[in-house]
Short mmCIF file of C-alpha atoms and ligand atoms in Angstrom, two decimals:
data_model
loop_
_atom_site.label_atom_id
_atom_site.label_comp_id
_atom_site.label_asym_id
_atom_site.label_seq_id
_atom_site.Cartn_x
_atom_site.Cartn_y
_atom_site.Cartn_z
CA UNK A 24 77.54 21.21 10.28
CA UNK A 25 79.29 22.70 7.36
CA UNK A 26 83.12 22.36 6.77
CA UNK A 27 83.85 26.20 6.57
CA UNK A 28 86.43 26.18 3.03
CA UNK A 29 86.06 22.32 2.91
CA UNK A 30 86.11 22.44 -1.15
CA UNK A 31 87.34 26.20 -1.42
CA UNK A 32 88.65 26.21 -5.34
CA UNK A 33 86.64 23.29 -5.94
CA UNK A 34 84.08 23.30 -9.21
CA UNK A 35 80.70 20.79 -8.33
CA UNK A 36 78.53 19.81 -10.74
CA UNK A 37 75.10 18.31 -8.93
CA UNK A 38 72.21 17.00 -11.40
CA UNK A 39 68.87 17.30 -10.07
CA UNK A 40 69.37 20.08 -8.36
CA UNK A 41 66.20 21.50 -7.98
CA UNK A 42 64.14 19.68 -5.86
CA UNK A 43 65.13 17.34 -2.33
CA UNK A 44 69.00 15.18 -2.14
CA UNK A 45 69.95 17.38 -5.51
CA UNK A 46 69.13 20.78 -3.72
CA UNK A 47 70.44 19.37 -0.32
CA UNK A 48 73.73 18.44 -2.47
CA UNK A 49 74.46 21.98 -3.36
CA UNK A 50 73.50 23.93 -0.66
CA UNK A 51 76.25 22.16 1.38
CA UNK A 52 78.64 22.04 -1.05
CA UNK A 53 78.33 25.96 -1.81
CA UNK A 54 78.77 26.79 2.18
CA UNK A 55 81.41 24.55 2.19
CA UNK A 56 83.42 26.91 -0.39
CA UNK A 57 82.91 25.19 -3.44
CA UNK A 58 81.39 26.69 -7.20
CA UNK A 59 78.35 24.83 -8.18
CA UNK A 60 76.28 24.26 -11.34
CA UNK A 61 72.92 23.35 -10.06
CA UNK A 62 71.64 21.42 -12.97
CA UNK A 63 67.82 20.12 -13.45
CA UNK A 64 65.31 19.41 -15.97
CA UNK A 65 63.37 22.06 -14.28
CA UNK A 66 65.64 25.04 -14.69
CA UNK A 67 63.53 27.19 -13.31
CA UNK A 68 63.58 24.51 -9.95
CA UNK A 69 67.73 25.14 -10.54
CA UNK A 70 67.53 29.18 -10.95
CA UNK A 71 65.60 28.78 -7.08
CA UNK A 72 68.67 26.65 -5.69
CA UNK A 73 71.24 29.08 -7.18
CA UNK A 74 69.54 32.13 -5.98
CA UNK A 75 69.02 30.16 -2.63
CA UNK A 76 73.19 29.48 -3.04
CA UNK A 77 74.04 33.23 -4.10
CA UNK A 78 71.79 34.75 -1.30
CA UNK A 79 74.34 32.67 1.08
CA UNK A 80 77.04 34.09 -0.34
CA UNK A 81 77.86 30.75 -2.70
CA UNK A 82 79.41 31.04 -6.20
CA UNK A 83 76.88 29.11 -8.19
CA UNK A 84 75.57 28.68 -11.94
CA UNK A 85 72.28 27.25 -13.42
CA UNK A 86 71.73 24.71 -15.74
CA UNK A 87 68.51 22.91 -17.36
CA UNK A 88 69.94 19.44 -18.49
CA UNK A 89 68.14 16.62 -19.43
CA UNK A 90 70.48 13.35 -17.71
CA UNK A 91 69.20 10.80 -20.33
CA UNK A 92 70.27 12.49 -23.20
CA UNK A 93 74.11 12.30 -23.61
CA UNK A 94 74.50 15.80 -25.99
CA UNK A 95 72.71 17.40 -22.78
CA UNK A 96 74.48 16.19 -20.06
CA UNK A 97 77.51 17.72 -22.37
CA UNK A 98 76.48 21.22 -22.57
CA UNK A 99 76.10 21.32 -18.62
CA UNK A 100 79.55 19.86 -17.99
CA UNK A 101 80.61 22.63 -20.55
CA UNK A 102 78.99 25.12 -18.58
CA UNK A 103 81.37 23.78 -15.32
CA UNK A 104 84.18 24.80 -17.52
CA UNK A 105 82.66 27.91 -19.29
CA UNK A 106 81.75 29.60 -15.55
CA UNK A 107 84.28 28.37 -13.11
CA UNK A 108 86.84 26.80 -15.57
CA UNK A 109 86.74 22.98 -14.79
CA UNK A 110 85.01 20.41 -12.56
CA UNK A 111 86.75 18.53 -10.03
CA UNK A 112 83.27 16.88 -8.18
CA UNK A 113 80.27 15.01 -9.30
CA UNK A 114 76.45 14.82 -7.43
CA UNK A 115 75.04 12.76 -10.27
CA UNK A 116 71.84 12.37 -8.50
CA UNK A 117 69.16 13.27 -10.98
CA UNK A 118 66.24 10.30 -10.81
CA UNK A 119 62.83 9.32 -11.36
CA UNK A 120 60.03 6.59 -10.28
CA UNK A 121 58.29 4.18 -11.95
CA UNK A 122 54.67 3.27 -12.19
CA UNK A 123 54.06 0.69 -9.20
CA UNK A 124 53.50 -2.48 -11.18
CA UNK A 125 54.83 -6.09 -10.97
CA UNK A 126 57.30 -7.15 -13.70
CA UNK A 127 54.55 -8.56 -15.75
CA UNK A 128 52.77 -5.25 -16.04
CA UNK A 129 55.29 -2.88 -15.65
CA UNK A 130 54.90 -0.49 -19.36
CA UNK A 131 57.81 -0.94 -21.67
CA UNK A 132 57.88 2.86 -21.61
CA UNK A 133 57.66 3.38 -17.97
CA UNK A 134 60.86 0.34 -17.74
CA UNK A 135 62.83 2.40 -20.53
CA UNK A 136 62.71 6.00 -18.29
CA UNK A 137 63.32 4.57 -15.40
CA UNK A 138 66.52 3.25 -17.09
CA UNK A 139 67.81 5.75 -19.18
CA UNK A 140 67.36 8.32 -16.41
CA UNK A 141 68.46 6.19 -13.35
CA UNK A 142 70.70 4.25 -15.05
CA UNK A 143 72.18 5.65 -18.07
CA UNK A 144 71.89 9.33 -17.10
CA UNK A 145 74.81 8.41 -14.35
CA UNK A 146 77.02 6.95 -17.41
CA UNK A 147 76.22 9.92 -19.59
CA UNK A 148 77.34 12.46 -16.65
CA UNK A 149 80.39 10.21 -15.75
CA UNK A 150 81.17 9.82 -19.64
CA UNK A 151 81.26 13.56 -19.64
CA UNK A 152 82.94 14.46 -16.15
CA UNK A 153 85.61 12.10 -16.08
CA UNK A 154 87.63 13.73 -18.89
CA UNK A 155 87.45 17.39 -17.48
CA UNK A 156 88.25 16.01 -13.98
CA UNK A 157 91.69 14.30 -15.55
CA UNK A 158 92.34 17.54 -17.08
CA UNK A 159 92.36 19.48 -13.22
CA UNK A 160 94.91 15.88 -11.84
CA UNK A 161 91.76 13.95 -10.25
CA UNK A 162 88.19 14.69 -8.59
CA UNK A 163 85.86 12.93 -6.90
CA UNK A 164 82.06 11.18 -8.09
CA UNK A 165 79.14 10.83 -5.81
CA UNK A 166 76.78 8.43 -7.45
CA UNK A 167 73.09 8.78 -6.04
CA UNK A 168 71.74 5.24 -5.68
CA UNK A 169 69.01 3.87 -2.84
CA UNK A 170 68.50 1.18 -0.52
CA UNK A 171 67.15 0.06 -3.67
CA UNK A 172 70.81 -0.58 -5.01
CA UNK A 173 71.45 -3.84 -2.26
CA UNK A 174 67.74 -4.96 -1.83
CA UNK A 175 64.11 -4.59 -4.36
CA UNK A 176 60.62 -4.21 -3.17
CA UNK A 177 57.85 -5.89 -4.90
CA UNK A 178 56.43 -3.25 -7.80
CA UNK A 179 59.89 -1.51 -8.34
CA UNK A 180 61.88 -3.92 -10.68
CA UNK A 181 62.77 -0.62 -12.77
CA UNK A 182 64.15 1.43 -10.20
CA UNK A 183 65.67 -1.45 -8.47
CA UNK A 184 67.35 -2.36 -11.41
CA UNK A 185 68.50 0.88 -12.03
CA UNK A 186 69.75 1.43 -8.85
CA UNK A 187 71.43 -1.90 -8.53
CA UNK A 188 73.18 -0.87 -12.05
CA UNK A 189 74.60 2.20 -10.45
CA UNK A 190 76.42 0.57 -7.89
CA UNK A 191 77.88 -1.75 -10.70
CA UNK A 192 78.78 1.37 -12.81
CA UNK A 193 80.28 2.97 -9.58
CA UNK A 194 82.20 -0.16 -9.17
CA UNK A 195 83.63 -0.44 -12.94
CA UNK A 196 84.43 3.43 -12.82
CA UNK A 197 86.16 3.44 -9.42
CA UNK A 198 88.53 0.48 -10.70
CA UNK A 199 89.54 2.63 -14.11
CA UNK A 200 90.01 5.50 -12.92
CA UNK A 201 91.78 5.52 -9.16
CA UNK A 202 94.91 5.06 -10.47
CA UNK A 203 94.38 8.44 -11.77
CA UNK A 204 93.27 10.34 -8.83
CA UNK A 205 89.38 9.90 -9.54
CA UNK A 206 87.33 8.51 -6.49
CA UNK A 207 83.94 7.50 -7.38
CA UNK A 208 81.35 5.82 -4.90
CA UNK A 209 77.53 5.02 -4.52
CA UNK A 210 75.67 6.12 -1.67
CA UNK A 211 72.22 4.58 -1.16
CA UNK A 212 69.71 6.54 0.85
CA UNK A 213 66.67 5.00 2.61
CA UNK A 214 63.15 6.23 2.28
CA UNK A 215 63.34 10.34 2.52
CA UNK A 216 60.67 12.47 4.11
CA UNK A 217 59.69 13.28 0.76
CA UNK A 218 58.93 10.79 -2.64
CA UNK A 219 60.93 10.83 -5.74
CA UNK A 220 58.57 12.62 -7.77
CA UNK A 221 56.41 10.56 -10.33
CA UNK A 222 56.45 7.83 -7.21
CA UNK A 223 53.00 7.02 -5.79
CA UNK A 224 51.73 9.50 -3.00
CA UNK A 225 52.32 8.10 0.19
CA UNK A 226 49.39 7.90 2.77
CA UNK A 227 49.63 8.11 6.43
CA UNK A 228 49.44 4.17 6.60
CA UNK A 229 52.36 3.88 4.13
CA UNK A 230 54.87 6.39 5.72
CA UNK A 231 53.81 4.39 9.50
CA UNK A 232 54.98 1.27 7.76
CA UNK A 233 58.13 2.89 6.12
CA UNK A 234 59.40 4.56 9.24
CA UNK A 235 58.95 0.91 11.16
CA UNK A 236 61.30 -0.58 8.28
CA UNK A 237 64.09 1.59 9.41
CA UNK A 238 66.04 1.07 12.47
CA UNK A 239 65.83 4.44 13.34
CA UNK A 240 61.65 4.39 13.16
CA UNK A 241 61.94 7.44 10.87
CA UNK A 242 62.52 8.62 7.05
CA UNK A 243 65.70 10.52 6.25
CA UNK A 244 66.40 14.25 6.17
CA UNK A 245 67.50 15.49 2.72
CA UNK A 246 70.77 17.28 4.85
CA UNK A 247 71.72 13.89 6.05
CA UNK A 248 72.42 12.33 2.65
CA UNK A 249 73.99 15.92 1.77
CA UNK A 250 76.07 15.45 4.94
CA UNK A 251 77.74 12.09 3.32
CA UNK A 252 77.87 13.25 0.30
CA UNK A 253 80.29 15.99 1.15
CA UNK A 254 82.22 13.43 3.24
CA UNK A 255 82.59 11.10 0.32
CA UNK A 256 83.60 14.03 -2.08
CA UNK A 257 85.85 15.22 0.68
CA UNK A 258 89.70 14.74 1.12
CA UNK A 259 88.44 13.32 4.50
CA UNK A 260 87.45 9.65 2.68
CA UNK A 261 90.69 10.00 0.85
CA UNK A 262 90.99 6.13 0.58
CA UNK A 263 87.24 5.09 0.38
CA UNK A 264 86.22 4.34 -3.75
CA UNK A 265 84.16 1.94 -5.59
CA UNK A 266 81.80 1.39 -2.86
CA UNK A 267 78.31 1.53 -1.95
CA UNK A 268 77.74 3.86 1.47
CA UNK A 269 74.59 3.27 2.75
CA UNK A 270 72.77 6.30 4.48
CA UNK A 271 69.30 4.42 5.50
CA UNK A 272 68.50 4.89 8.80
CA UNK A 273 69.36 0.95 9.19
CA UNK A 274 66.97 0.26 6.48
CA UNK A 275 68.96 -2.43 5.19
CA UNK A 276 70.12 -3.57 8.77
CA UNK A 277 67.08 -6.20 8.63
P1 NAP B 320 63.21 14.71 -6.27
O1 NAP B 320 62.84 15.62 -5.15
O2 NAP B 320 62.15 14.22 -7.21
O3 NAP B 320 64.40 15.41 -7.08
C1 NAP B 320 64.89 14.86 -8.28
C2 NAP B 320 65.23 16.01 -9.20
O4 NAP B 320 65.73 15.46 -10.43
C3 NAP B 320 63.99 16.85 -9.55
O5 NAP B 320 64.29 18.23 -9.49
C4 NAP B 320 63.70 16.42 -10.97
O6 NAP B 320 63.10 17.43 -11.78
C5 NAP B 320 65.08 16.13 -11.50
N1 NAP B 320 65.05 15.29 -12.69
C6 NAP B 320 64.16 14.32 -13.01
N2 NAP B 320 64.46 13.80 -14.20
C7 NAP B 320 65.57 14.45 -14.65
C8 NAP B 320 66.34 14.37 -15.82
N3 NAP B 320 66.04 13.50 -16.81
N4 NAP B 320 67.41 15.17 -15.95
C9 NAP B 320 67.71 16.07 -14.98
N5 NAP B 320 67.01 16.21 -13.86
C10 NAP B 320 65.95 15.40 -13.69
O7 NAP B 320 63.89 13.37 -5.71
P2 NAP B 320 64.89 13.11 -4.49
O8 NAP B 320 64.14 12.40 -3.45
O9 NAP B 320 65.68 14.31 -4.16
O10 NAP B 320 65.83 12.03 -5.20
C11 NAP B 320 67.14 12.32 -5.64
C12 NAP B 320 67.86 11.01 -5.89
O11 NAP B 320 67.84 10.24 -4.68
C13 NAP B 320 67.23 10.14 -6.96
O12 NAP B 320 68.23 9.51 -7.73
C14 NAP B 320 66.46 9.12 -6.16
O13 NAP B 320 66.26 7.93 -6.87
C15 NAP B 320 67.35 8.94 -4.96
N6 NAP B 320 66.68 8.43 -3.75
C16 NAP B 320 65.58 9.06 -3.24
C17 NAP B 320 64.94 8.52 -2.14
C18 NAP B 320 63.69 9.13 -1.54
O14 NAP B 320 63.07 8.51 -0.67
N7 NAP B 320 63.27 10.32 -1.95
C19 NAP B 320 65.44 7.36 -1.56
C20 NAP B 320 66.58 6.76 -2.09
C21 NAP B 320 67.18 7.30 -3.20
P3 NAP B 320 61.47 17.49 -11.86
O15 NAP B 320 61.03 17.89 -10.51
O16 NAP B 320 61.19 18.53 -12.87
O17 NAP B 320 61.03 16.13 -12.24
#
């Protein structure tokens, strides 16, 4: 359940926030008191959270932004600032698929997207974030990863990779910047009800076989990452940085 006020005075700045964690992300964080930018490729997917977020009686602002390009991921930070007057939390969450392939097929174009979205995209919003959150003392950085981040599946070397670099970023981040009052983790999610879109429809056969793989013989609930999320950017995991929280329904258990 919601922390009624949790983040009251709080700015949050949530990329991908049109669609599943993203959406998830912001609805909680808005009932839990704090202004956010809902930002998305999509805007029109972001306009639908913010309305969604107003309706409830959130403070909220939308934002297209395009994570892989750094003058982009600018202008929506700027927006934080503009609207509300400063960001003190990160959802950098924003992330895309791959075509399933083995390394040796995998397209050179569908390796660099995964990348520069996954990957890069969480350096660009950090690069941008971390200044405006020393300006307001500190903040806190939630880092959307996977199960993907600790383990690989055959066919997804490029979000593997990706994912694995995020926890690394996290890592790097968390060690410059705690001394300063930034927190910044990684959470890794197991297989959601829904796909990352671009990812390869799942048939009945496939989700059967993904639910077994978790301990909990079922996918996860977009509210249940958006649960930890708002723990980890909470004052409640006050000493918990640079690491990797896994969220997978035991996933990784095996
Ligand atoms: P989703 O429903 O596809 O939502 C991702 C959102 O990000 C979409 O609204 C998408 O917009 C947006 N987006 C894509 N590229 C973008 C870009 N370059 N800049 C800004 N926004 C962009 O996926 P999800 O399941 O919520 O996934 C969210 C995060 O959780 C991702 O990082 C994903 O890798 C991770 N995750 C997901 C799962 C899972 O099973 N679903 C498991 C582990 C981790 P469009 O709709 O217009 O593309």
């Amino acid at each position: 359940m919601p922390v009624e006020d949790r983040f009251a005075g709080k700015v949050a700045l949530v990329t991908g926030a049109g669609s599943g964690i993203g959406r998830a992300s912001a609805t909680r964080l808005a009932a839990e008191g704090a202004a956010v930018v809902a930002a998305d490729i999509d805007e029109a997917s972001a306009g639908e959270t913010v309305e969604q977020l107003r309706a409830a009686g959130g403070r909220a602002a939308a934002v297209a932004v395009d994570v892989s390009d750094p003058a982009s991921v600018e202008a929506a930070v700027a927006v934080a600032v503009r609207e509300f007057g400063g960001l003190d939390l990160a959802v950098n969450n924003a992330g895309v698929g791959a075509e399933p392939e083995p390394v040796g097929r995998l397209s050179v174009a569908g390796w660099d997207r995964v990348i520069a979205v996954n990957l890069s995209g969480v350096f660009y919003c950090m690069r941008a974030e971390i200044p405006r959150m020393l300006e307001r003392g500190g903040g806190a950085i939630v880092n959307i990863s996977s199960v993907m981040g600790v383990v690989a599946t055959p066919t997804a070397s490029a979000y593997a990779a990706s994912k694995h670099g995020v926890v690394g970023l996290t890592k790097a981040a968390a060690l410059e910047y705690g001394g300063q009052g930034i927190r910044v983790n990684a959470l890794g999610p197991g297989f959601m009800v829904t796909p990352v879109k671009g990812q390869r429809a799942r048939s009945e056969d496939v989700v059967g076989g993904l639910r077994a793989q978790h301990a909990l013989g079922r996918l996860g609930q977009h509210t249940e990452i958006a649960a930890a999320v708002s723990f980890l950017l909470s004052d409640e995991a006050s000493f918990i940085t640079g690491s990797m929280q896994l969220v997978d329904g035991g996933f990784t258990a095996r």
